[in-house]
């Protein structure tokens, strides 16, 4: 069964609005979760590392004020795209690492379309 | 700069026609190389992790191999359900422990 659950799977919003995406770790507690973004025909790019109880760590070039990450519990991380614009339209995927096996499990992804 | 290049970009096979996908990588030191399968509109599904040159892993019709410069994903007698995008990613020693660098993938289409 699924190890990581993401919601919503698809969202369409108007330019200027904010959108929240949830990522839940179903099988184990995750002090760290990861947010990736994937544009069509491009590779997955790590956006940020979400740390439970502390600030997220953002990759170079990712605006922390635009992509707000909250990791309030050991099983839930949220990504909020603030004041979304059409160029933010993308496939956002979260992942969780099982530190025991080393495997990185991905959620089903969330397709964001900004009109 | 750490880099991953996958080839071909797209591959069309007839059912039963075996082939290989390539993943070339450049890293200062390899902690691990990962293969994932991604279906359209879905998140990647883990297939294999390889850690050192010479290592091989198999799962059903798939076999992954690793050298110091590249990895191959061999597909033996593929079936239409093997159609997907196959992603390769590397994790570098000395880099952020959580960061995977992905290639752009190979889109595989297996025709019946």
Tab-separated table of C-alpha atoms in Angstrom:
chain	number	residue	atom	x	y	z
A	1	UNK	CA	0.000	0.000	0.000
A	2	UNK	CA	0.912	3.651	-0.211
A	3	UNK	CA	3.577	4.906	2.126
A	4	UNK	CA	3.088	8.577	1.331
A	5	UNK	CA	-0.221	10.310	0.670
A	6	UNK	CA	-0.578	13.654	-1.080
A	7	UNK	CA	-3.642	15.845	-1.377
A	8	UNK	CA	-5.020	17.257	-3.566
A	9	UNK	CA	-3.923	15.332	-6.641
A	10	UNK	CA	-5.055	18.145	-8.918
A	11	UNK	CA	-5.797	21.785	-8.273
A	12	UNK	CA	-6.672	24.658	-10.561
A	13	UNK	CA	-6.560	28.175	-9.219
A	14	UNK	CA	-6.626	31.751	-10.373
A	15	UNK	CA	-3.495	33.833	-10.532
A	16	UNK	CA	-2.816	35.579	-7.242
A	17	UNK	CA	-4.427	33.022	-4.998
A	18	UNK	CA	-2.647	30.662	-2.599
A	19	UNK	CA	-2.776	26.891	-2.734
A	20	UNK	CA	-1.938	24.396	0.006
A	21	UNK	CA	-0.724	20.865	-0.685
A	22	UNK	CA	-0.581	18.255	2.053
A	23	UNK	CA	1.850	15.375	2.374
A	24	UNK	CA	1.286	12.614	4.895
A	25	UNK	CA	3.623	9.814	5.887
A	26	UNK	CA	1.399	6.792	6.444
A	27	UNK	CA	3.740	4.045	7.537
A	28	UNK	CA	6.261	5.722	9.781
A	29	UNK	CA	7.084	8.924	11.550
A	30	UNK	CA	9.089	11.299	9.442
A	31	UNK	CA	11.153	14.034	11.007
A	32	UNK	CA	12.169	15.017	7.496
A	33	UNK	CA	10.142	15.239	4.322
A	34	UNK	CA	11.185	16.489	0.908
A	35	UNK	CA	9.383	18.573	-1.689
A	36	UNK	CA	10.206	18.195	-5.364
A	37	UNK	CA	8.905	19.950	-8.444
A	38	UNK	CA	8.732	18.492	-11.936
A	39	UNK	CA	8.123	20.471	-15.102
A	40	UNK	CA	7.093	18.628	-18.279
A	41	UNK	CA	9.934	16.638	-19.803
A	42	UNK	CA	12.297	17.829	-17.090
A	43	UNK	CA	13.830	16.071	-14.133
A	44	UNK	CA	12.551	16.218	-10.602
A	45	UNK	CA	14.168	19.085	-8.769
A	46	UNK	CA	14.439	19.223	-5.000
A	47	UNK	CA	12.829	22.405	-3.748
A	48	UNK	CA	13.199	22.104	-0.023
A	49	UNK	CA	13.659	19.804	2.927
A	50	UNK	CA	10.912	20.009	5.498
A	51	UNK	CA	12.039	19.557	9.098
A	52	UNK	CA	9.580	18.709	11.853
A	53	UNK	CA	9.421	21.444	14.436
A	54	UNK	CA	11.885	23.744	12.716
A	55	UNK	CA	12.355	25.811	9.585
A	56	UNK	CA	12.564	24.195	6.199
A	57	UNK	CA	15.810	24.169	4.259
A	58	UNK	CA	15.402	25.587	0.767
A	59	UNK	CA	17.491	24.798	-2.298
A	60	UNK	CA	19.266	27.582	-4.088
A	61	UNK	CA	16.919	29.584	-6.274
A	62	UNK	CA	13.729	28.562	-4.458
A	63	UNK	CA	11.889	31.482	-2.857
A	64	UNK	CA	11.063	30.615	0.723
A	65	UNK	CA	8.448	33.371	0.960
A	66	UNK	CA	6.655	32.026	-2.073
A	67	UNK	CA	6.759	28.352	-1.148
A	68	UNK	CA	5.842	28.153	2.509
A	69	UNK	CA	6.526	24.833	4.179
A	70	UNK	CA	5.118	23.755	7.507
A	71	UNK	CA	6.012	20.472	9.191
A	72	UNK	CA	3.914	20.597	12.321
A	73	UNK	CA	3.820	16.888	13.116
A	74	UNK	CA	5.830	13.748	12.458
A	75	UNK	CA	3.406	12.654	9.752
A	76	UNK	CA	2.330	15.835	8.016
A	77	UNK	CA	4.086	18.463	5.946
A	78	UNK	CA	2.334	21.150	3.923
A	79	UNK	CA	3.512	23.239	0.999
A	80	UNK	CA	1.695	26.494	0.349
A	81	UNK	CA	2.249	28.234	-2.958
A	82	UNK	CA	1.500	31.861	-2.178
A	83	UNK	CA	0.246	34.354	-4.747
A	84	UNK	CA	0.470	31.719	-7.447
A	85	UNK	CA	1.236	32.694	-11.029
A	86	UNK	CA	1.017	30.670	-14.244
A	87	UNK	CA	4.754	29.964	-14.136
A	88	UNK	CA	4.178	28.112	-10.858
A	89	UNK	CA	2.090	25.547	-12.720
A	90	UNK	CA	3.893	22.276	-12.219
A	91	UNK	CA	3.791	18.821	-10.681
A	92	UNK	CA	4.697	18.964	-6.995
A	93	UNK	CA	5.775	15.738	-5.322
A	94	UNK	CA	6.681	15.065	-1.717
A	95	UNK	CA	8.828	12.242	-0.462
A	96	UNK	CA	9.777	10.539	2.748
A	97	UNK	CA	12.909	8.566	3.489
A	98	UNK	CA	12.787	5.307	5.388
A	99	UNK	CA	16.056	5.683	7.273
A	100	UNK	CA	16.104	1.980	8.018
A	101	UNK	CA	16.158	0.807	4.409
A	102	UNK	CA	17.390	4.056	2.891
A	103	UNK	CA	14.559	3.999	0.391
A	104	UNK	CA	12.947	7.258	-0.642
A	105	UNK	CA	9.197	6.937	-1.082
A	106	UNK	CA	7.263	9.431	-3.171
A	107	UNK	CA	3.707	10.616	-2.962
A	108	UNK	CA	1.359	10.508	-5.922
A	109	UNK	CA	2.054	14.128	-6.731
A	110	UNK	CA	-0.113	17.216	-7.020
A	111	UNK	CA	-0.719	18.838	-10.386
A	112	UNK	CA	-1.068	22.597	-9.974
A	113	UNK	CA	-2.488	24.671	-12.804
A	114	UNK	CA	-2.585	28.427	-12.334
A	115	UNK	CA	-4.826	30.273	-14.760
B	1	UNK	CA	29.015	19.841	-10.884
B	2	UNK	CA	27.097	16.630	-10.174
B	3	UNK	CA	25.116	15.563	-13.194
B	4	UNK	CA	22.923	12.715	-14.453
B	5	UNK	CA	22.213	12.056	-18.135
B	6	UNK	CA	19.790	9.433	-19.350
B	7	UNK	CA	19.513	7.977	-22.823
B	8	UNK	CA	17.634	7.487	-24.961
B	9	UNK	CA	14.970	10.090	-24.215
B	10	UNK	CA	12.345	7.771	-25.609
B	11	UNK	CA	12.332	4.125	-26.615
B	12	UNK	CA	9.693	2.134	-28.400
B	13	UNK	CA	9.876	-1.658	-28.204
B	14	UNK	CA	7.777	-4.525	-29.392
B	15	UNK	CA	6.547	-6.872	-26.718
B	16	UNK	CA	9.320	-9.379	-26.024
B	17	UNK	CA	12.047	-7.205	-27.526
B	18	UNK	CA	14.750	-6.816	-24.875
B	19	UNK	CA	16.748	-3.608	-24.542
B	20	UNK	CA	18.720	-1.432	-22.133
B	21	UNK	CA	18.373	2.081	-20.779
B	22	UNK	CA	21.458	4.092	-19.913
B	23	UNK	CA	22.193	6.441	-17.031
B	24	UNK	CA	25.533	8.256	-17.120
B	25	UNK	CA	26.559	10.177	-14.064
B	26	UNK	CA	29.236	12.558	-12.884
B	27	UNK	CA	29.625	12.959	-9.151
B	28	UNK	CA	32.527	13.717	-6.869
B	29	UNK	CA	31.770	10.519	-4.993
B	30	UNK	CA	28.801	8.199	-5.317
B	31	UNK	CA	26.786	7.392	-2.223
B	32	UNK	CA	24.079	5.594	-4.175
B	33	UNK	CA	22.343	5.332	-7.548
B	34	UNK	CA	18.598	4.893	-7.707
B	35	UNK	CA	16.191	3.722	-10.380
B	36	UNK	CA	12.527	4.706	-10.291
B	37	UNK	CA	9.538	4.023	-12.495
B	38	UNK	CA	7.064	6.848	-13.055
B	39	UNK	CA	3.652	6.420	-14.636
B	40	UNK	CA	1.920	9.461	-16.171
B	41	UNK	CA	0.540	11.815	-13.535
B	42	UNK	CA	1.973	9.737	-10.689
B	43	UNK	CA	4.877	9.975	-8.299
B	44	UNK	CA	7.999	7.865	-8.872
B	45	UNK	CA	7.958	4.267	-7.704
B	46	UNK	CA	11.184	2.900	-6.254
B	47	UNK	CA	12.869	0.069	-8.169
B	48	UNK	CA	16.519	-0.327	-7.160
B	49	UNK	CA	19.412	1.158	-5.244
B	50	UNK	CA	22.992	0.407	-6.291
B	51	UNK	CA	25.954	1.427	-4.174
B	52	UNK	CA	29.165	0.219	-5.770
B	53	UNK	CA	30.597	-0.614	-9.175
B	54	UNK	CA	29.913	-4.183	-10.194
B	55	UNK	CA	26.719	-4.413	-8.201
B	56	UNK	CA	23.657	-5.860	-9.910
B	57	UNK	CA	20.038	-6.140	-8.810
B	58	UNK	CA	17.070	-7.840	-10.416
B	59	UNK	CA	13.325	-7.594	-10.123
B	60	UNK	CA	11.090	-9.539	-12.472
B	61	UNK	CA	12.004	-8.440	-16.023
B	62	UNK	CA	14.314	-5.657	-14.846
B	63	UNK	CA	17.998	-5.837	-14.038
B	64	UNK	CA	20.115	-2.877	-12.966
B	65	UNK	CA	23.898	-2.775	-13.210
B	66	UNK	CA	26.452	-0.199	-12.124
B	67	UNK	CA	29.927	0.867	-13.233
B	68	UNK	CA	32.002	3.813	-12.099
B	69	UNK	CA	30.510	6.024	-14.785
B	70	UNK	CA	27.121	4.657	-15.671
B	71	UNK	CA	24.249	2.380	-14.871
B	72	UNK	CA	22.118	0.276	-17.159
B	73	UNK	CA	18.562	-0.843	-16.689
B	74	UNK	CA	18.100	-3.993	-18.748
B	75	UNK	CA	14.566	-4.961	-19.670
B	76	UNK	CA	14.145	-8.570	-20.725
B	77	UNK	CA	11.133	-9.601	-22.799
B	78	UNK	CA	9.154	-6.478	-21.895
B	79	UNK	CA	5.383	-6.400	-21.699
B	80	UNK	CA	3.035	-3.487	-22.418
B	81	UNK	CA	2.610	-2.934	-18.676
B	82	UNK	CA	6.302	-2.042	-18.483
B	83	UNK	CA	5.527	1.139	-20.411
B	84	UNK	CA	6.477	4.094	-18.212
B	85	UNK	CA	9.157	6.703	-17.707
B	86	UNK	CA	12.231	5.305	-15.991
B	87	UNK	CA	14.172	7.749	-13.855
B	88	UNK	CA	17.712	7.498	-12.618
B	89	UNK	CA	19.006	9.515	-9.674
B	90	UNK	CA	22.262	9.765	-7.761
B	91	UNK	CA	23.156	10.773	-4.267
B	92	UNK	CA	26.620	12.205	-3.845
B	93	UNK	CA	29.005	11.693	-0.937
B	94	UNK	CA	29.599	14.998	0.749
B	95	UNK	CA	26.442	16.505	-0.610
B	96	UNK	CA	23.302	17.009	1.390
B	97	UNK	CA	22.405	13.572	2.673
B	98	UNK	CA	18.864	13.910	1.461
B	99	UNK	CA	19.433	15.304	-1.986
B	100	UNK	CA	18.916	13.174	-5.077
B	101	UNK	CA	19.947	14.468	-8.481
B	102	UNK	CA	17.602	13.131	-11.131
B	103	UNK	CA	18.019	12.598	-14.830
B	104	UNK	CA	15.242	13.571	-17.228
B	105	UNK	CA	14.180	9.983	-17.698
B	106	UNK	CA	13.619	7.544	-20.545
B	107	UNK	CA	10.058	7.206	-21.785
B	108	UNK	CA	9.529	3.548	-22.627
B	109	UNK	CA	6.625	2.394	-24.762
B	110	UNK	CA	6.112	-1.332	-25.229
B	111	UNK	CA	3.719	-2.239	-28.007
B	112	UNK	CA	1.791	-5.528	-28.019
